[in-house]
CSV table of C-alpha atoms and ligand atoms in Angstrom, one decimal:
chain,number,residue,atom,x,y,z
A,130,UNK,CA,181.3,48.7,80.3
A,131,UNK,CA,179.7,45.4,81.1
A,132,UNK,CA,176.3,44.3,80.1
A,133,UNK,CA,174.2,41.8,81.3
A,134,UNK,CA,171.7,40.0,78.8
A,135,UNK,CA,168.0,38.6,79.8
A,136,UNK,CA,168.3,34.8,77.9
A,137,UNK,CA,164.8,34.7,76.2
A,138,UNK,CA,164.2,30.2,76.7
A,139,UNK,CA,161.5,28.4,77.3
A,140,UNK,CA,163.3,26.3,80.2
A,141,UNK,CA,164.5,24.2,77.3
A,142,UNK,CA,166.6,26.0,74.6
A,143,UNK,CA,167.8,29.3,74.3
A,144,UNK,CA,165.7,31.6,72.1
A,145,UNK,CA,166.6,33.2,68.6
A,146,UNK,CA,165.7,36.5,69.9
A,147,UNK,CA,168.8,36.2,72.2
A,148,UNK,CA,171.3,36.2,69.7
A,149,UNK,CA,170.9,39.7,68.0
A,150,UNK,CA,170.6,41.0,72.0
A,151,UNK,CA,174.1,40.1,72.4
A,152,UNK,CA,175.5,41.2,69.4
A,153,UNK,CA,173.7,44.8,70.4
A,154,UNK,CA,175.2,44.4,73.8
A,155,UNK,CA,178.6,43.2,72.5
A,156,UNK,CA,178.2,47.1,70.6
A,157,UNK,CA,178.5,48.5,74.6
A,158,UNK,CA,181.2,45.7,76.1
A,159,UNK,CA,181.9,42.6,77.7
A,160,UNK,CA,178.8,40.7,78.0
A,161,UNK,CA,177.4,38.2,80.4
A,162,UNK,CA,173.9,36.8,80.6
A,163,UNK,CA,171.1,36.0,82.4
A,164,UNK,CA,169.7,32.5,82.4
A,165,UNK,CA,166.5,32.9,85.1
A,166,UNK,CA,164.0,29.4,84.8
A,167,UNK,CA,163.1,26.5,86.7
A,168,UNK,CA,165.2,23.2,85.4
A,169,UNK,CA,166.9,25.5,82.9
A,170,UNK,CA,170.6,24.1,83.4
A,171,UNK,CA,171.0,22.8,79.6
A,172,UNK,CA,169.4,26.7,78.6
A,173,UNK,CA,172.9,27.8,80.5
A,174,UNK,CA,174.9,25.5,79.0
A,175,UNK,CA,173.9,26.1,76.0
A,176,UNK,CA,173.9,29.9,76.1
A,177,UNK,CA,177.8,29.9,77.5
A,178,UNK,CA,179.0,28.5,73.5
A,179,UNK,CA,177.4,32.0,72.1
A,180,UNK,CA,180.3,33.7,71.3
A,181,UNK,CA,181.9,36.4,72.7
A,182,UNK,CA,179.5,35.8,76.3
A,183,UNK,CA,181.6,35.9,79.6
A,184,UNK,CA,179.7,34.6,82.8
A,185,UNK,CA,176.5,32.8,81.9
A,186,UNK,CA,174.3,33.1,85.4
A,187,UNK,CA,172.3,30.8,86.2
A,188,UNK,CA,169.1,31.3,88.0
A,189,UNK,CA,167.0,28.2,88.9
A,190,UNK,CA,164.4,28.0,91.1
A,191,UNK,CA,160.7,27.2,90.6
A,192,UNK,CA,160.0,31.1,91.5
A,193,UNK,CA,161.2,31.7,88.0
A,194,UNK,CA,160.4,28.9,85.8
A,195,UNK,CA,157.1,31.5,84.1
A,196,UNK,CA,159.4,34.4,84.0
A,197,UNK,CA,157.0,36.5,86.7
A,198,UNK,CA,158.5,39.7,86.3
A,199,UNK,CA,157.6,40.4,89.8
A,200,UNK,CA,160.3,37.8,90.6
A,201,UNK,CA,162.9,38.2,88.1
A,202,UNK,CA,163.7,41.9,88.1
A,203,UNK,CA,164.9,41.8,91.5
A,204,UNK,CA,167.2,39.1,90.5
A,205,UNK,CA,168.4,41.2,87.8
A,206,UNK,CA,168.6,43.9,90.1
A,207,UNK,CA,170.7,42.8,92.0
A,208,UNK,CA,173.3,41.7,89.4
A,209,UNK,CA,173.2,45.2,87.9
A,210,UNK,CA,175.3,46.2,91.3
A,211,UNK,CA,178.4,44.8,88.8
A,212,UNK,CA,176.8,45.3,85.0
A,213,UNK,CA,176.7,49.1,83.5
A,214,UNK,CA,173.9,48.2,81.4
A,215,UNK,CA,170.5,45.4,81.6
A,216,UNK,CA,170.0,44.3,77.6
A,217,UNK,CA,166.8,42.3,76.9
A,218,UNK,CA,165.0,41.2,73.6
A,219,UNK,CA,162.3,43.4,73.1
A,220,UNK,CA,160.1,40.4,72.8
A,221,UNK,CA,156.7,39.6,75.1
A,222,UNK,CA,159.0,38.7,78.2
A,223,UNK,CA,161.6,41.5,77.6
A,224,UNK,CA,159.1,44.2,77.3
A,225,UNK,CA,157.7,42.8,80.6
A,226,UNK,CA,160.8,42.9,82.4
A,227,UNK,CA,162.8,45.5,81.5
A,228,UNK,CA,160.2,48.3,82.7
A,229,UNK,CA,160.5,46.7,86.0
A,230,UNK,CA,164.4,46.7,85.7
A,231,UNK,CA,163.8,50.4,85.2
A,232,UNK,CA,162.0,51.5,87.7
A,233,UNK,CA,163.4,49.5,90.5
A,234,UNK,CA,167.0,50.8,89.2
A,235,UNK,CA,165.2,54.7,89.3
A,236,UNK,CA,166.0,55.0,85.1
A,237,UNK,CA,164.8,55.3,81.9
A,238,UNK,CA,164.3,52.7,79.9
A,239,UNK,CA,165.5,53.0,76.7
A,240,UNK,CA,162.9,50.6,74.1
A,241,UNK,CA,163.4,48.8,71.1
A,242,UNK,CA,167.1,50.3,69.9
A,243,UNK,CA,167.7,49.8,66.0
A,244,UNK,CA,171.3,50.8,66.9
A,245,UNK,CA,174.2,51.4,69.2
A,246,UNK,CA,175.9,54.7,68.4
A,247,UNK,CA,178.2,55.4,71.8
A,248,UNK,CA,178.1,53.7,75.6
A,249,UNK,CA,175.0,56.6,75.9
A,250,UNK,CA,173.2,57.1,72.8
A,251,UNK,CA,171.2,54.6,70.4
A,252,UNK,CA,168.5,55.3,67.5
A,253,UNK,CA,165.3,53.7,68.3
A,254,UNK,CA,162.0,53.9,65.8
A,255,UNK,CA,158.8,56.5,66.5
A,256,UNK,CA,155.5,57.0,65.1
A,257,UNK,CA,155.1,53.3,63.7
A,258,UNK,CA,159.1,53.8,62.7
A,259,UNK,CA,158.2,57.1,60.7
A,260,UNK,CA,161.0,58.5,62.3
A,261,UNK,CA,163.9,57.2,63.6
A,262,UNK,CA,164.8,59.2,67.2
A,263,UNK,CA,168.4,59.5,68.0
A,264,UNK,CA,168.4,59.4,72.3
A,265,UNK,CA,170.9,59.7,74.4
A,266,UNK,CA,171.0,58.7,78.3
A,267,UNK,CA,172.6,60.2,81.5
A,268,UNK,CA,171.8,58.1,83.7
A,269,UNK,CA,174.1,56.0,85.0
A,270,UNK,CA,173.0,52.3,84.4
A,271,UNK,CA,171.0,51.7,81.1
A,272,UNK,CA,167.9,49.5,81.0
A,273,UNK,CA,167.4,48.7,77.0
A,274,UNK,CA,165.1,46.4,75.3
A,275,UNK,CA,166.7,45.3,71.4
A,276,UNK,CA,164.7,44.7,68.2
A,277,UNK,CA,165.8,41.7,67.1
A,278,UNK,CA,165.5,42.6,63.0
A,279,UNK,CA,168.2,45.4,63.8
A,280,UNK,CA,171.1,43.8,64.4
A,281,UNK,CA,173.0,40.2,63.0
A,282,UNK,CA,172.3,37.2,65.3
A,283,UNK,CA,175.5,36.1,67.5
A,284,UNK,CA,177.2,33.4,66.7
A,285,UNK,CA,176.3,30.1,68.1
A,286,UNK,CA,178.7,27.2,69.2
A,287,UNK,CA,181.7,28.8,69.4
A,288,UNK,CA,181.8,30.8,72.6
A,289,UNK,CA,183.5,29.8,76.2
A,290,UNK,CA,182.0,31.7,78.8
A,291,UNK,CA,181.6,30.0,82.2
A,292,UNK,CA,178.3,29.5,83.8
A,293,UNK,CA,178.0,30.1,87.3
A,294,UNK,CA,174.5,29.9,90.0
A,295,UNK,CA,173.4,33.2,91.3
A,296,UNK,CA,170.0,33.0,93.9
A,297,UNK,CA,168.1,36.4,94.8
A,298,UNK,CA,164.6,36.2,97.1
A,299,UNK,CA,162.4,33.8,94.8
A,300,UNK,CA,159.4,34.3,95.5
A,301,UNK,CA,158.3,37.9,96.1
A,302,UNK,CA,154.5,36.8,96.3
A,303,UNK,CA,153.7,39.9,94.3
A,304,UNK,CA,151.9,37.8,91.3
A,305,UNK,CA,151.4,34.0,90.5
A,306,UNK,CA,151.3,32.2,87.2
A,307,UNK,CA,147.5,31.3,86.7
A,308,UNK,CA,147.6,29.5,82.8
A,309,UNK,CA,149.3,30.0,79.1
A,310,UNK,CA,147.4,28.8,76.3
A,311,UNK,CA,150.6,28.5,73.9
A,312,UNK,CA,149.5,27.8,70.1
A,313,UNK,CA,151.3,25.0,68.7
A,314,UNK,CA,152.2,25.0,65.0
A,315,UNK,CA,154.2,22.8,62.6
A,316,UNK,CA,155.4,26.3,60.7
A,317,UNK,CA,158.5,28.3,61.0
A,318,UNK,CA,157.8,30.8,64.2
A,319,UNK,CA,156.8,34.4,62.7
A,320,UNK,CA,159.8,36.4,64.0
A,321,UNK,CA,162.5,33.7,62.8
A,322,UNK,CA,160.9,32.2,59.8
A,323,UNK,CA,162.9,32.8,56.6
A,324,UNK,CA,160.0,33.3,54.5
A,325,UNK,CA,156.6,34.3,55.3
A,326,UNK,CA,153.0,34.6,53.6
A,327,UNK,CA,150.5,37.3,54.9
A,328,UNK,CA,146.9,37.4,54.4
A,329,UNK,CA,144.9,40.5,54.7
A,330,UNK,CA,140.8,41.3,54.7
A,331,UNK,CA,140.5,40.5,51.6
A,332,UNK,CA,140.6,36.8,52.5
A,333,UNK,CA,137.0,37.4,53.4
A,334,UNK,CA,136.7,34.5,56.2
A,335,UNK,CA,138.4,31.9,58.0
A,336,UNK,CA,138.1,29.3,55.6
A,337,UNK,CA,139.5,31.1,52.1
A,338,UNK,CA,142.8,31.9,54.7
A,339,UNK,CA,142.9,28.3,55.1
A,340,UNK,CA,142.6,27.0,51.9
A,341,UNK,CA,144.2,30.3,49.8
A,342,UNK,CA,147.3,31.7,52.2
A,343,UNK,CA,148.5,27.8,54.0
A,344,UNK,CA,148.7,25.9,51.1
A,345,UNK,CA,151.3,28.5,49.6
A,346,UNK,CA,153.3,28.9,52.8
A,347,UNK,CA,153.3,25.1,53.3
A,348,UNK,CA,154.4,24.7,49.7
A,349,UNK,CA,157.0,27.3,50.5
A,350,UNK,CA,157.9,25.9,54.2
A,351,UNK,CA,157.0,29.3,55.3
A,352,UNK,CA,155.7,31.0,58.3
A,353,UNK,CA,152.2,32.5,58.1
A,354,UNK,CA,151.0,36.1,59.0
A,355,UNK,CA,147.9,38.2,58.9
A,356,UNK,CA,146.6,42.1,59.2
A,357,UNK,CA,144.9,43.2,62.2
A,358,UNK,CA,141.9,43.4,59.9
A,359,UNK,CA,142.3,39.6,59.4
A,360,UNK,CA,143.2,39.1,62.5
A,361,UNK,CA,140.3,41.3,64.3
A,362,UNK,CA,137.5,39.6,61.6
A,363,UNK,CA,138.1,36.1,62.9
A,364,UNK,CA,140.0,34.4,60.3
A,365,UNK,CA,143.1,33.6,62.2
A,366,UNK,CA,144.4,34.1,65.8
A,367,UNK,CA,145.9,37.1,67.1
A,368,UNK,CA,149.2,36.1,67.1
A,369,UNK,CA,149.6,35.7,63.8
A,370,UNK,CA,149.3,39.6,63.5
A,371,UNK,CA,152.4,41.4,62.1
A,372,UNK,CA,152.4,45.2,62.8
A,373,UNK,CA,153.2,47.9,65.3
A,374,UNK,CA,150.8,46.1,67.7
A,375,UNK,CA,151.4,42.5,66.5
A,376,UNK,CA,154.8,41.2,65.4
A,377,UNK,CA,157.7,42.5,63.9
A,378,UNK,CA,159.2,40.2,61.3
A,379,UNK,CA,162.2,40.9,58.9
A,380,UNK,CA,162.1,37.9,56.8
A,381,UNK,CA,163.9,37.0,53.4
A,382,UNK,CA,161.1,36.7,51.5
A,383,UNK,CA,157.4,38.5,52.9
A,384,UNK,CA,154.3,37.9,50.6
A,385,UNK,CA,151.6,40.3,51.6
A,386,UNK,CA,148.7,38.8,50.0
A,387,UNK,CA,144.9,41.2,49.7
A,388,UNK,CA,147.2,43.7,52.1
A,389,UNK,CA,146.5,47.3,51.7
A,390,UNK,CA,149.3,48.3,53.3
A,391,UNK,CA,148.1,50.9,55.8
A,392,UNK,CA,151.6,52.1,58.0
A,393,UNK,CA,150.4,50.2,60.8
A,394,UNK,CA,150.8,46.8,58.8
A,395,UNK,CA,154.4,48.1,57.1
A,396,UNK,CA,155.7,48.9,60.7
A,397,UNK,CA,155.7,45.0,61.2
A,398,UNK,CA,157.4,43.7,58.0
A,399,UNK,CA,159.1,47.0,55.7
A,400,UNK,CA,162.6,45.7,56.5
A,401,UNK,CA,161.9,41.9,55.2
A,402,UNK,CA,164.7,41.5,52.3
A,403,UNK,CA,161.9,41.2,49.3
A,404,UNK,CA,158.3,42.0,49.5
A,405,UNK,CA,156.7,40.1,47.0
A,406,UNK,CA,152.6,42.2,47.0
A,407,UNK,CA,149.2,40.4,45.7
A,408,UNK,CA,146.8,43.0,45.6
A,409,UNK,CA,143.7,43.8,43.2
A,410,UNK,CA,144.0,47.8,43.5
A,411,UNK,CA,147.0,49.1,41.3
A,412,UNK,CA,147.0,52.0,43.8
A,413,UNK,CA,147.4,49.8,47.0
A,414,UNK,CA,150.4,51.9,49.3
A,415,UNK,CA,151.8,48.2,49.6
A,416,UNK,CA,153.3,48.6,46.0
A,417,UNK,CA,155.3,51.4,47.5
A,418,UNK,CA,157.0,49.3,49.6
A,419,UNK,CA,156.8,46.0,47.4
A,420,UNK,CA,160.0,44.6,45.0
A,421,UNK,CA,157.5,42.5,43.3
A,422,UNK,CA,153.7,43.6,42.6
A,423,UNK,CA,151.1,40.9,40.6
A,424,UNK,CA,148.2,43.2,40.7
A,425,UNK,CA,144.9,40.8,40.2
A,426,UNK,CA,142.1,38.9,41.9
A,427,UNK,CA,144.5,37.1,44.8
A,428,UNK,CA,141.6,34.5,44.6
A,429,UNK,CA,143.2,33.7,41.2
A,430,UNK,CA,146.3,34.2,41.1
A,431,UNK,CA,147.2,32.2,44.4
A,432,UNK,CA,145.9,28.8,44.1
A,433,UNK,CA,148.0,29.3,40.1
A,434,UNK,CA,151.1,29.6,41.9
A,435,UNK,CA,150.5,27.2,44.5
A,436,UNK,CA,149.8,25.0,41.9
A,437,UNK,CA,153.6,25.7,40.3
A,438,UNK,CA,155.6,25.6,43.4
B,188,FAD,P1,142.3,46.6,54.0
B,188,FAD,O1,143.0,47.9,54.4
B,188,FAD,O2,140.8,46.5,54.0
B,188,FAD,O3,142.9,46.1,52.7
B,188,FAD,C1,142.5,45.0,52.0
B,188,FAD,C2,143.2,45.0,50.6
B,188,FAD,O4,142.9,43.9,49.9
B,188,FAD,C3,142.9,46.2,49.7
B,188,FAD,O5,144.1,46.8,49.4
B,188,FAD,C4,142.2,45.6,48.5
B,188,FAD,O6,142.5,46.3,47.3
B,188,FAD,C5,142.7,44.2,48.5
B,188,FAD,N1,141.8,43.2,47.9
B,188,FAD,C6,140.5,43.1,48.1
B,188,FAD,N2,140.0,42.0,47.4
B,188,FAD,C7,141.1,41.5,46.8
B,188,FAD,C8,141.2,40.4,45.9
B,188,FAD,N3,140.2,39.6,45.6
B,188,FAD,N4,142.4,40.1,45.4
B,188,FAD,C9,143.5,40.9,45.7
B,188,FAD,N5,143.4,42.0,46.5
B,188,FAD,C10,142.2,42.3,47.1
B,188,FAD,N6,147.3,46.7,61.1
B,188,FAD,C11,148.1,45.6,61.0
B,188,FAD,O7,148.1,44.9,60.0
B,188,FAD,N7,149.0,45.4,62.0
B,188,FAD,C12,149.1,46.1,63.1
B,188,FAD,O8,149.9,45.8,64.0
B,188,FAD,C13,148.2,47.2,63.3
B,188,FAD,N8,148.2,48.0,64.3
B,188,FAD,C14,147.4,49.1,64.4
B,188,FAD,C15,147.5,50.0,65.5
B,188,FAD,C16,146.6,51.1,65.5
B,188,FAD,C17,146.8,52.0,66.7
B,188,FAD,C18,145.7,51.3,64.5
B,188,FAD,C19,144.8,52.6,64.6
B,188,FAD,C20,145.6,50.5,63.4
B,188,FAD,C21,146.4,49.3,63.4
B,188,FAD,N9,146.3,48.5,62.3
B,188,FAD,C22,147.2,47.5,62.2
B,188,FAD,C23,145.2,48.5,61.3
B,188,FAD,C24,145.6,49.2,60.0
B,188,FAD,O9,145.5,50.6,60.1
B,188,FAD,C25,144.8,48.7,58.8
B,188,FAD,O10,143.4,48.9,59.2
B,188,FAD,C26,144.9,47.2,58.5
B,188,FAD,O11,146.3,46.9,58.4
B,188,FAD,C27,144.2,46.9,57.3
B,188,FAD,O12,144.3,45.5,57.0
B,188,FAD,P2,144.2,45.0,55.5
B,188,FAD,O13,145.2,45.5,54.7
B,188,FAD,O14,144.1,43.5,55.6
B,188,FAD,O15,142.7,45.5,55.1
């Protein structure tokens, strides 16, 4: 079986959240990937030293440098007439792909596997990853999208694989890139950040999250998150939201900080290595999930150990 992976790059560098794709793909076969930009030759470089990654294709042309879906899935389409299987991150651009992948190709898509358990059949989370749903596919190509937490990044560096250019129609004229507003930070990106510090409602406004939640992170070189009750209030932008409808992060270290804990919010973060919980109700469900619970008045208890970092 032979897989071909979607490189997740910003026409630059190739993308954490393509490492743990090709280790899930390595789980089907031999694996080659998909390099689709505009001036994104050093991205293919790169992306042929991942180990274990056969023919690195490389597709640049301007029609691709904003990863349009409406011009990259028939690309991919086309190489899937000699892959068994189309493997992309389950991230923003993946999730925007792949379903386009699927359709064209007349399949299923299979979304957001935990695990690869034969050629056909992978477990894949449900209700808010209640329930994890064992599914297995007939049909005869698979279209899959990969959580990144699940599986152990591929190594980088060490592979050989030979990068070669591939060209499909461009253009299809089916949608144009209009503007991104992309939020620049200092901090450790939420989905790769070793540690990361989470504020909740209980911040109360913009500025406590500023002056409570950053100064801990920065003193901790960590990323920083927030509930979609923070996140909805105002006191940060949305994509700082870790959740089933914001990220999912699997850090070393998460500190959920005046975070209730509803299942929404544990979705996001319940495999991070240690939860470490600040909450002022005992009875918070976040202790339930939490290694380490201070319960107390997070307006205390923060700035005191920021202050001993
Ligand atoms: P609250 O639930 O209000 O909790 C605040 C906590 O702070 C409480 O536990 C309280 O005891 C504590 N507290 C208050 N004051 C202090 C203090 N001074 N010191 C210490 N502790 C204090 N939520 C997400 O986070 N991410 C998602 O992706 C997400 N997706 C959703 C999708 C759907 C379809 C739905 C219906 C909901 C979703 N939610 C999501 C919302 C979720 O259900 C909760 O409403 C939300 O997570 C609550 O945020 P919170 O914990 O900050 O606020």
């Amino acid at each position: 079986m032979t897989a071909l992976v979607l490189v997740e790059h910003d026409n630059a560098v190739v993308k954490d959240a393509t490492l743990a794709t090709v280790s899930a793909a390595a789980k089907l076969g031999d694996v080659n990937l998909l390099v689709a930009g505009a001036g994104c030759a050093a991205v293919a470089d790169e992306a042929a030293k991942i180990a274990g990654v056969g023919t690195v294709y490389l597709a640049d042309d301007a029609a691709y440098g904003h990863a349009l879906a409406e011009n990259v899935a028939p690309l991919i389409v086309k190489l899937m007439e000699s892959h068994d299987a189309f493997v992309a991150p389950a991230t923003s651009n993946g999730k925007n792909i792949a379903p386009r992948v699927a359709a064209l190709l007349d399949v299923a898509q299979i979304s957001d596997i935990l695990s690869v358990e034969s050629a056909d059949t992978f477990t894949r989370p449900i209700y808010a990853g209640n329930a994890i749903a064992t599914v297995q596919s007939s049909d005869a190509k698979k279209v899959i999208t990969v959580r990144g937490t699940a599986f152990d990044k591929a190594e980088k560096g060490s592979g050989s694989g030979k990068v070669e250019a591939v060209s499909a129609d461009g253009d299809t004229g089916l949608s144009s890139f209009v503007g991104a507003e992309i939020s620049k930070s200092e901090r450790p990106e939420l989905t790769s950040a070793k540690i990361i510090v989470s504020g909740g409602r209980a911040l109360q406004n913009g500025e406590n999250f500023e002056q409570i939640i950053v100064p801990l992170a920065d003193k901790l070189g960590a990323g920083v998150g927030a509930s979609r009750a923070a996140v909805d209030a105002g006191f940060v932008p949305n994509d700082y939201q870790v959740g089933q409808t914001g990220k999912i992060v699997a850090p070393e270290v998460y500190i959920a900080v005046g975070i209730s804990g509803a299942i929404q919010h544990l979705a996001g973060m319940k495999d991070s290595k240690v939860i470490i919980a600040i909450n002022k109700d005992e009875d918070a469900p976040i202790f339930q999930v939490a290694d380490v619970g201070l319960v107390g008045d997070l307006f205390k208890i923060v700035p005191e150990l920021t202050s001993k970092l």
